[in-house]
PDB file of C-alpha atoms in Angstrom:
ATOM      1  CA  UNK A   1      38.914  73.712  68.852  1.00  0.00           C
ATOM      2  CA  UNK A   2      42.125  71.946  68.136  1.00  0.00           C
ATOM      3  CA  UNK A   3      42.040  70.733  71.710  1.00  0.00           C
ATOM      4  CA  UNK A   4      38.627  69.172  71.204  1.00  0.00           C
ATOM      5  CA  UNK A   5      39.858  67.543  68.028  1.00  0.00           C
ATOM      6  CA  UNK A   6      42.924  66.238  69.824  1.00  0.00           C
ATOM      7  CA  UNK A   7      40.950  64.700  72.637  1.00  0.00           C
ATOM      8  CA  UNK A   8      38.542  63.157  70.198  1.00  0.00           C
ATOM      9  CA  UNK A   9      41.368  61.569  68.274  1.00  0.00           C
ATOM     10  CA  UNK A  10      43.118  60.405  71.428  1.00  0.00           C
ATOM     11  CA  UNK A  11      39.934  58.810  72.619  1.00  0.00           C
ATOM     12  CA  UNK A  12      39.894  56.625  69.531  1.00  0.00           C
ATOM     13  CA  UNK A  13      43.520  55.871  68.920  1.00  0.00           C
ATOM     14  CA  UNK A  14      45.497  53.158  70.524  1.00  0.00           C
ATOM     15  CA  UNK A  15      49.175  53.932  70.856  1.00  0.00           C
ATOM     16  CA  UNK A  16      51.399  51.006  71.753  1.00  0.00           C
ATOM     17  CA  UNK A  17      53.322  51.637  74.969  1.00  0.00           C
ATOM     18  CA  UNK A  18      56.887  50.366  75.148  1.00  0.00           C
ATOM     19  CA  UNK A  19      57.436  48.316  78.238  1.00  0.00           C
ATOM     20  CA  UNK A  20      60.610  49.344  80.087  1.00  0.00           C
ATOM     21  CA  UNK A  21      62.575  46.300  81.005  1.00  0.00           C
ATOM     22  CA  UNK A  22      63.102  45.886  84.714  1.00  0.00           C
ATOM     23  CA  UNK A  23      66.852  45.526  84.488  1.00  0.00           C
ATOM     24  CA  UNK A  24      67.426  48.532  82.249  1.00  0.00           C
ATOM     25  CA  UNK A  25      69.180  51.452  83.895  1.00  0.00           C
ATOM     26  CA  UNK A  26      67.008  54.304  85.025  1.00  0.00           C
ATOM     27  CA  UNK A  27      68.900  56.724  82.824  1.00  0.00           C
ATOM     28  CA  UNK A  28      67.237  56.569  79.505  1.00  0.00           C
ATOM     29  CA  UNK A  29      69.877  58.770  77.957  1.00  0.00           C
ATOM     30  CA  UNK A  30      73.491  57.769  77.475  1.00  0.00           C
ATOM     31  CA  UNK A  31      75.842  58.639  80.304  1.00  0.00           C
ATOM     32  CA  UNK A  32      77.846  61.256  78.415  1.00  0.00           C
ATOM     33  CA  UNK A  33      74.863  63.521  77.938  1.00  0.00           C
ATOM     34  CA  UNK A  34      74.142  63.738  81.643  1.00  0.00           C
ATOM     35  CA  UNK A  35      77.611  64.237  83.081  1.00  0.00           C
ATOM     36  CA  UNK A  36      78.205  67.390  81.057  1.00  0.00           C
ATOM     37  CA  UNK A  37      75.332  69.705  81.832  1.00  0.00           C
ATOM     38  CA  UNK A  38      75.918  72.537  79.466  1.00  0.00           C
ATOM     39  CA  UNK A  39      73.007  74.710  80.595  1.00  0.00           C
ATOM     40  CA  UNK A  40      73.537  74.290  84.301  1.00  0.00           C
ATOM     41  CA  UNK A  41      74.997  77.073  86.409  1.00  0.00           C
ATOM     42  CA  UNK A  42      75.998  74.700  89.193  1.00  0.00           C
ATOM     43  CA  UNK A  43      78.817  72.919  87.451  1.00  0.00           C
ATOM     44  CA  UNK A  44      81.182  75.810  86.890  1.00  0.00           C
ATOM     45  CA  UNK A  45      83.404  74.953  89.800  1.00  0.00           C
ATOM     46  CA  UNK A  46      86.871  76.334  89.831  1.00  0.00           C
ATOM     47  CA  UNK A  47      89.732  74.000  89.135  1.00  0.00           C
ATOM     48  CA  UNK A  48      91.957  73.320  92.104  1.00  0.00           C
ATOM     49  CA  UNK A  49      95.050  74.478  90.244  1.00  0.00           C
ATOM     50  CA  UNK A  50      93.355  77.762  89.398  1.00  0.00           C
ATOM     51  CA  UNK A  51      92.408  78.293  93.027  1.00  0.00           C
ATOM     52  CA  UNK A  52      95.947  77.524  94.168  1.00  0.00           C
ATOM     53  CA  UNK A  53      97.465  79.899  91.618  1.00  0.00           C
ATOM     54  CA  UNK A  54      95.179  82.761  92.451  1.00  0.00           C
ATOM     55  CA  UNK A  55      95.613  82.422  96.185  1.00  0.00           C
ATOM     56  CA  UNK A  56      99.390  82.241  95.876  1.00  0.00           C
ATOM     57  CA  UNK A  57      99.313  85.384  93.736  1.00  0.00           C
ATOM     58  CA  UNK A  58      97.335  87.196  96.390  1.00  0.00           C
ATOM     59  CA  UNK A  59      99.736  86.178  99.136  1.00  0.00           C
ATOM     60  CA  UNK A  60     102.805  87.019  97.075  1.00  0.00           C
ATOM     61  CA  UNK A  61     101.555  90.469  96.187  1.00  0.00           C
ATOM     62  CA  UNK A  62     101.030  91.310  99.841  1.00  0.00           C
ATOM     63  CA  UNK A  63     103.643  93.973 100.594  1.00  0.00           C
ATOM     64  CA  UNK A  64     104.936  92.414 103.787  1.00  0.00           C
ATOM     65  CA  UNK A  65     105.471  88.982 102.357  1.00  0.00           C
ATOM     66  CA  UNK A  66     108.640  87.646 100.801  1.00  0.00           C
ATOM     67  CA  UNK A  67     107.410  86.019  97.573  1.00  0.00           C
ATOM     68  CA  UNK A  68     110.086  83.349  97.551  1.00  0.00           C
ATOM     69  CA  UNK A  69     108.799  81.821 100.780  1.00  0.00           C
ATOM     70  CA  UNK A  70     105.246  81.354  99.592  1.00  0.00           C
ATOM     71  CA  UNK A  71     104.196  77.754  99.012  1.00  0.00           C
ATOM     72  CA  UNK A  72     100.757  76.153  99.068  1.00  0.00           C
ATOM     73  CA  UNK A  73     101.459  74.850 102.591  1.00  0.00           C
ATOM     74  CA  UNK A  74     102.782  77.972 104.195  1.00  0.00           C
ATOM     75  CA  UNK A  75     101.340  79.192 107.494  1.00  0.00           C
ATOM     76  CA  UNK A  76     100.714  82.950 107.588  1.00  0.00           C
ATOM     77  CA  UNK A  77     101.780  83.700 111.104  1.00  0.00           C
ATOM     78  CA  UNK A  78     104.368  81.021 111.741  1.00  0.00           C
ATOM     79  CA  UNK A  79     106.196  80.835 108.442  1.00  0.00           C
ATOM     80  CA  UNK A  80     105.693  84.248 106.935  1.00  0.00           C
ATOM     81  CA  UNK A  81     105.999  86.209 110.155  1.00  0.00           C
ATOM     82  CA  UNK A  82     102.754  88.106 109.780  1.00  0.00           C
ATOM     83  CA  UNK A  83     100.489  89.056 112.635  1.00  0.00           C
ATOM     84  CA  UNK A  84      96.807  88.451 113.145  1.00  0.00           C
ATOM     85  CA  UNK A  85      95.769  91.729 111.513  1.00  0.00           C
ATOM     86  CA  UNK A  86      97.757  90.752 108.406  1.00  0.00           C
ATOM     87  CA  UNK A  87      96.012  87.411 108.519  1.00  0.00           C
ATOM     88  CA  UNK A  88      92.619  89.129 108.434  1.00  0.00           C
ATOM     89  CA  UNK A  89      93.831  91.371 105.630  1.00  0.00           C
ATOM     90  CA  UNK A  90      94.893  88.425 103.492  1.00  0.00           C
ATOM     91  CA  UNK A  91      91.521  86.777 104.073  1.00  0.00           C
ATOM     92  CA  UNK A  92      89.790  89.988 102.994  1.00  0.00           C
ATOM     93  CA  UNK A  93      91.927  90.062  99.859  1.00  0.00           C
ATOM     94  CA  UNK A  94      90.876  86.479  99.128  1.00  0.00           C
ATOM     95  CA  UNK A  95      87.237  87.453  99.672  1.00  0.00           C
ATOM     96  CA  UNK A  96      87.597  90.232  97.170  1.00  0.00           C
ATOM     97  CA  UNK A  97      89.350  88.089  94.587  1.00  0.00           C
ATOM     98  CA  UNK A  98      86.847  85.249  94.636  1.00  0.00           C
ATOM     99  CA  UNK A  99      83.812  87.439  95.245  1.00  0.00           C
ATOM    100  CA  UNK A 100      82.905  85.571  98.404  1.00  0.00           C
ATOM    101  CA  UNK A 101      81.762  86.620 101.812  1.00  0.00           C
ATOM    102  CA  UNK A 102      83.409  84.533 104.484  1.00  0.00           C
ATOM    103  CA  UNK A 103      81.612  84.538 107.861  1.00  0.00           C
ATOM    104  CA  UNK A 104      83.672  85.527 110.889  1.00  0.00           C
ATOM    105  CA  UNK A 105      83.774  82.116 112.480  1.00  0.00           C
ATOM    106  CA  UNK A 106      85.215  80.518 109.374  1.00  0.00           C
ATOM    107  CA  UNK A 107      87.588  83.383 108.798  1.00  0.00           C
ATOM    108  CA  UNK A 108      89.069  82.974 112.266  1.00  0.00           C
ATOM    109  CA  UNK A 109      90.114  79.441 111.430  1.00  0.00           C
ATOM    110  CA  UNK A 110      91.857  80.196 108.152  1.00  0.00           C
ATOM    111  CA  UNK A 111      95.457  80.376 109.226  1.00  0.00           C
ATOM    112  CA  UNK A 112      97.464  79.067 106.331  1.00  0.00           C
ATOM    113  CA  UNK A 113      97.498  78.818 102.561  1.00  0.00           C
ATOM    114  CA  UNK A 114      96.380  75.204 102.676  1.00  0.00           C
ATOM    115  CA  UNK A 115      93.261  76.027 104.672  1.00  0.00           C
ATOM    116  CA  UNK A 116      92.479  78.986 102.443  1.00  0.00           C
ATOM    117  CA  UNK A 117      92.788  76.883  99.292  1.00  0.00           C
ATOM    118  CA  UNK A 118      90.592  74.193 100.759  1.00  0.00           C
ATOM    119  CA  UNK A 119      87.954  76.663 101.895  1.00  0.00           C
ATOM    120  CA  UNK A 120      87.738  78.460  98.574  1.00  0.00           C
ATOM    121  CA  UNK A 121      87.716  75.230  96.605  1.00  0.00           C
ATOM    122  CA  UNK A 122      84.835  73.864  98.643  1.00  0.00           C
ATOM    123  CA  UNK A 123      82.819  77.037  98.562  1.00  0.00           C
ATOM    124  CA  UNK A 124      79.938  76.776  96.070  1.00  0.00           C
ATOM    125  CA  UNK A 125      79.891  80.465  95.257  1.00  0.00           C
ATOM    126  CA  UNK A 126      83.543  80.968  94.434  1.00  0.00           C
ATOM    127  CA  UNK A 127      84.178  82.474  91.050  1.00  0.00           C
TER     128      UNK A 127
ATOM    129  CA  UNK B   1      71.013 105.314 106.454  1.00  0.00           C
ATOM    130  CA  UNK B   2      74.488 103.986 106.130  1.00  0.00           C
ATOM    131  CA  UNK B   3      75.400 105.088 109.638  1.00  0.00           C
ATOM    132  CA  UNK B   4      72.415 103.326 111.140  1.00  0.00           C
ATOM    133  CA  UNK B   5      73.495 100.047 109.637  1.00  0.00           C
ATOM    134  CA  UNK B   6      76.858  99.977 111.240  1.00  0.00           C
ATOM    135  CA  UNK B   7      76.404 101.375 114.723  1.00  0.00           C
ATOM    136  CA  UNK B   8      78.442  99.320 117.122  1.00  0.00           C
ATOM    137  CA  UNK B   9      77.022  98.255 120.435  1.00  0.00           C
ATOM    138  CA  UNK B  10      78.258 100.675 123.112  1.00  0.00           C
ATOM    139  CA  UNK B  11      78.614  98.297 126.106  1.00  0.00           C
ATOM    140  CA  UNK B  12      82.235  98.079 126.992  1.00  0.00           C
ATOM    141  CA  UNK B  13      84.358  95.116 126.101  1.00  0.00           C
ATOM    142  CA  UNK B  14      84.818  92.830 129.035  1.00  0.00           C
ATOM    143  CA  UNK B  15      88.406  91.980 128.255  1.00  0.00           C
ATOM    144  CA  UNK B  16      91.170  92.441 125.753  1.00  0.00           C
ATOM    145  CA  UNK B  17      90.081  89.406 123.767  1.00  0.00           C
ATOM    146  CA  UNK B  18      86.668  90.888 123.074  1.00  0.00           C
ATOM    147  CA  UNK B  19      88.194  94.231 122.180  1.00  0.00           C
ATOM    148  CA  UNK B  20      90.489  92.444 119.773  1.00  0.00           C
ATOM    149  CA  UNK B  21      87.540  90.697 118.223  1.00  0.00           C
ATOM    150  CA  UNK B  22      85.774  94.017 117.769  1.00  0.00           C
ATOM    151  CA  UNK B  23      88.841  95.469 116.118  1.00  0.00           C
ATOM    152  CA  UNK B  24      88.869  92.688 113.596  1.00  0.00           C
ATOM    153  CA  UNK B  25      85.142  93.139 113.009  1.00  0.00           C
ATOM    154  CA  UNK B  26      85.697  96.800 112.357  1.00  0.00           C
ATOM    155  CA  UNK B  27      88.544  96.019 109.985  1.00  0.00           C
ATOM    156  CA  UNK B  28      86.373  93.592 108.071  1.00  0.00           C
ATOM    157  CA  UNK B  29      83.526  96.116 107.841  1.00  0.00           C
ATOM    158  CA  UNK B  30      85.939  98.746 106.573  1.00  0.00           C
ATOM    159  CA  UNK B  31      87.432  96.422 103.949  1.00  0.00           C
ATOM    160  CA  UNK B  32      83.983  95.409 102.767  1.00  0.00           C
ATOM    161  CA  UNK B  33      83.042  99.033 102.205  1.00  0.00           C
ATOM    162  CA  UNK B  34      86.170  99.768 100.167  1.00  0.00           C
ATOM    163  CA  UNK B  35      84.516  99.099  96.771  1.00  0.00           C
ATOM    164  CA  UNK B  36      81.739 101.524  97.591  1.00  0.00           C
ATOM    165  CA  UNK B  37      84.230 104.134  98.795  1.00  0.00           C
ATOM    166  CA  UNK B  38      86.210 103.853  95.598  1.00  0.00           C
ATOM    167  CA  UNK B  39      83.022 104.275  93.673  1.00  0.00           C
ATOM    168  CA  UNK B  40      81.768 107.299  95.615  1.00  0.00           C
ATOM    169  CA  UNK B  41      85.020 109.258  95.459  1.00  0.00           C
ATOM    170  CA  UNK B  42      86.161 107.981  92.096  1.00  0.00           C
ATOM    171  CA  UNK B  43      89.501 106.699  93.281  1.00  0.00           C
ATOM    172  CA  UNK B  44      90.013 104.121  90.561  1.00  0.00           C
ATOM    173  CA  UNK B  45      92.932 105.857  88.938  1.00  0.00           C
ATOM    174  CA  UNK B  46      94.535 106.880  92.162  1.00  0.00           C
ATOM    175  CA  UNK B  47      94.759 103.810  94.335  1.00  0.00           C
ATOM    176  CA  UNK B  48      94.125 100.045  94.489  1.00  0.00           C
ATOM    177  CA  UNK B  49      91.775  98.411  96.949  1.00  0.00           C
ATOM    178  CA  UNK B  50      94.729  96.509  98.357  1.00  0.00           C
ATOM    179  CA  UNK B  51      96.581  99.747  99.081  1.00  0.00           C
ATOM    180  CA  UNK B  52      93.543 101.055 100.921  1.00  0.00           C
ATOM    181  CA  UNK B  53      93.410  97.845 102.927  1.00  0.00           C
ATOM    182  CA  UNK B  54      97.038  98.250 103.869  1.00  0.00           C
ATOM    183  CA  UNK B  55      96.399 101.841 104.859  1.00  0.00           C
ATOM    184  CA  UNK B  56      93.525 100.876 107.117  1.00  0.00           C
ATOM    185  CA  UNK B  57      95.658  98.137 108.663  1.00  0.00           C
ATOM    186  CA  UNK B  58      98.469 100.607 109.267  1.00  0.00           C
ATOM    187  CA  UNK B  59      96.117 103.000 111.011  1.00  0.00           C
ATOM    188  CA  UNK B  60      94.892 100.217 113.247  1.00  0.00           C
ATOM    189  CA  UNK B  61      98.437  99.161 113.928  1.00  0.00           C
ATOM    190  CA  UNK B  62      99.405 102.632 115.119  1.00  0.00           C
ATOM    191  CA  UNK B  63      97.341 101.925 118.217  1.00  0.00           C
ATOM    192  CA  UNK B  64      98.206  98.276 118.533  1.00  0.00           C
ATOM    193  CA  UNK B  65     100.155  98.779 121.745  1.00  0.00           C
ATOM    194  CA  UNK B  66      97.107  99.731 123.813  1.00  0.00           C
ATOM    195  CA  UNK B  67      95.950  97.258 126.446  1.00  0.00           C
ATOM    196  CA  UNK B  68      93.032  98.978 128.131  1.00  0.00           C
ATOM    197  CA  UNK B  69      89.780  97.611 126.614  1.00  0.00           C
ATOM    198  CA  UNK B  70      87.908 100.836 127.288  1.00  0.00           C
ATOM    199  CA  UNK B  71      90.442 102.882 125.396  1.00  0.00           C
ATOM    200  CA  UNK B  72      90.226 100.411 122.543  1.00  0.00           C
ATOM    201  CA  UNK B  73      86.446 100.787 122.558  1.00  0.00           C
ATOM    202  CA  UNK B  74      86.791 104.526 122.378  1.00  0.00           C
ATOM    203  CA  UNK B  75      89.212 104.281 119.461  1.00  0.00           C
ATOM    204  CA  UNK B  76      86.876 101.895 117.689  1.00  0.00           C
ATOM    205  CA  UNK B  77      84.015 104.290 118.200  1.00  0.00           C
ATOM    206  CA  UNK B  78      86.018 107.064 116.603  1.00  0.00           C
ATOM    207  CA  UNK B  79      87.029 104.745 113.804  1.00  0.00           C
ATOM    208  CA  UNK B  80      83.414 103.744 113.160  1.00  0.00           C
ATOM    209  CA  UNK B  81      82.477 107.396 113.084  1.00  0.00           C
ATOM    210  CA  UNK B  82      85.190 108.113 110.556  1.00  0.00           C
ATOM    211  CA  UNK B  83      84.166 105.152 108.422  1.00  0.00           C
ATOM    212  CA  UNK B  84      80.516 106.211 108.532  1.00  0.00           C
ATOM    213  CA  UNK B  85      81.462 109.737 107.516  1.00  0.00           C
ATOM    214  CA  UNK B  86      83.422 108.444 104.587  1.00  0.00           C
ATOM    215  CA  UNK B  87      80.789 106.028 103.360  1.00  0.00           C
ATOM    216  CA  UNK B  88      77.938 108.477 103.614  1.00  0.00           C
ATOM    217  CA  UNK B  89      79.875 110.957 101.480  1.00  0.00           C
ATOM    218  CA  UNK B  90      80.265 113.479 104.254  1.00  0.00           C
ATOM    219  CA  UNK B  91      83.893 113.900 103.207  1.00  0.00           C
ATOM    220  CA  UNK B  92      85.306 114.885  99.873  1.00  0.00           C
ATOM    221  CA  UNK B  93      87.784 113.379  97.508  1.00  0.00           C
ATOM    222  CA  UNK B  94      90.707 115.524  98.560  1.00  0.00           C
ATOM    223  CA  UNK B  95      90.177 114.514 102.182  1.00  0.00           C
ATOM    224  CA  UNK B  96      90.393 110.865 101.305  1.00  0.00           C
ATOM    225  CA  UNK B  97      93.380 111.307  99.059  1.00  0.00           C
ATOM    226  CA  UNK B  98      95.228 113.512 101.506  1.00  0.00           C
ATOM    227  CA  UNK B  99      94.557 111.413 104.563  1.00  0.00           C
ATOM    228  CA  UNK B 100      94.608 107.870 103.294  1.00  0.00           C
ATOM    229  CA  UNK B 101      96.321 107.704  99.953  1.00  0.00           C
ATOM    230  CA  UNK B 102      99.116 110.213  99.804  1.00  0.00           C
ATOM    231  CA  UNK B 103      99.875 110.063 103.509  1.00  0.00           C
ATOM    232  CA  UNK B 104     101.654 106.756 103.312  1.00  0.00           C
ATOM    233  CA  UNK B 105     103.662 107.334 100.208  1.00  0.00           C
ATOM    234  CA  UNK B 106     104.410 110.893  99.402  1.00  0.00           C
ATOM    235  CA  UNK B 107     102.877 113.271 101.855  1.00  0.00           C
ATOM    236  CA  UNK B 108     104.622 116.577 101.515  1.00  0.00           C
ATOM    237  CA  UNK B 109     106.370 116.496 104.861  1.00  0.00           C
ATOM    238  CA  UNK B 110     107.523 112.934 104.311  1.00  0.00           C
ATOM    239  CA  UNK B 111     108.818 113.489 100.818  1.00  0.00           C
ATOM    240  CA  UNK B 112     112.535 113.030 100.616  1.00  0.00           C
ATOM    241  CA  UNK B 113     113.307 116.025  98.451  1.00  0.00           C
ATOM    242  CA  UNK B 114     111.714 118.704 100.500  1.00  0.00           C
ATOM    243  CA  UNK B 115     113.775 120.020 103.377  1.00  0.00           C
ATOM    244  CA  UNK B 116     116.396 117.395 102.950  1.00  0.00           C
ATOM    245  CA  UNK B 117     119.016 119.470 104.651  1.00  0.00           C
ATOM    246  CA  UNK B 118     116.765 120.363 107.539  1.00  0.00           C
ATOM    247  CA  UNK B 119     117.897 118.757 110.751  1.00  0.00           C
ATOM    248  CA  UNK B 120     116.298 115.739 112.273  1.00  0.00           C
ATOM    249  CA  UNK B 121     115.583 117.764 115.350  1.00  0.00           C
ATOM    250  CA  UNK B 122     113.315 120.069 113.402  1.00  0.00           C
ATOM    251  CA  UNK B 123     111.573 117.192 111.661  1.00  0.00           C
ATOM    252  CA  UNK B 124     110.809 115.524 114.973  1.00  0.00           C
ATOM    253  CA  UNK B 125     109.744 118.843 116.388  1.00  0.00           C
ATOM    254  CA  UNK B 126     107.223 119.322 113.598  1.00  0.00           C
ATOM    255  CA  UNK B 127     105.784 115.880 114.170  1.00  0.00           C
ATOM    256  CA  UNK B 128     105.033 115.982 117.847  1.00  0.00           C
ATOM    257  CA  UNK B 129     105.814 117.550 121.209  1.00  0.00           C
ATOM    258  CA  UNK B 130     107.433 114.497 122.701  1.00  0.00           C
ATOM    259  CA  UNK B 131     110.582 113.086 121.196  1.00  0.00           C
TER     260      UNK B 131
END
């Protein structure tokens, strides 16, 4: 009944429509309200420094690694003297830490800290 | 149910490279099932996941010197069988702890205090026939 009333009223009212100027920006809201999307679950990316810290912690706590040699650029097999099985183990530790699942093809290419940091940082599901 | 999901394809590896790839695949499958293993056998107070990973890697490394792809396939088959047994709860907690947790740190025969004045000859003798 309210619906019928509403349509009856709307049929008789004239509401002035504001004309949007052609050169006005398409965002009707100010910029600051759209860059910070507080309800979105897609913007909670990890900070790069956080990623670097966590990955370095993982590598340092690996029993065969000398913690003093670990830098963000270190290569697992060449600099740290690990073998390929250790490489896979470190990648699995990274998977566990960031709750990811890295497919085999990508995992084969991750050979150094720098690549690992880059991969995790670019992964949308890292947490 | 769990064993059906992870049956590996029997055809033999053509070369060492493929066998190596299968080893890494097995290692990844084992590491991915570690959380469920810790949950089934309630190992949270006993061991970390990273220690279990190291243990699995050490077991794989014991056979790292083998070059025949068929032998590697056979070892992988046995490893898959062991992993399936563990994940489908066919083993019990003391098996896991005795074989994979304590074994690397303080298994009774490795402990320093026991038999410390027993000769090396006897220790080697207890371990294996060939030394």
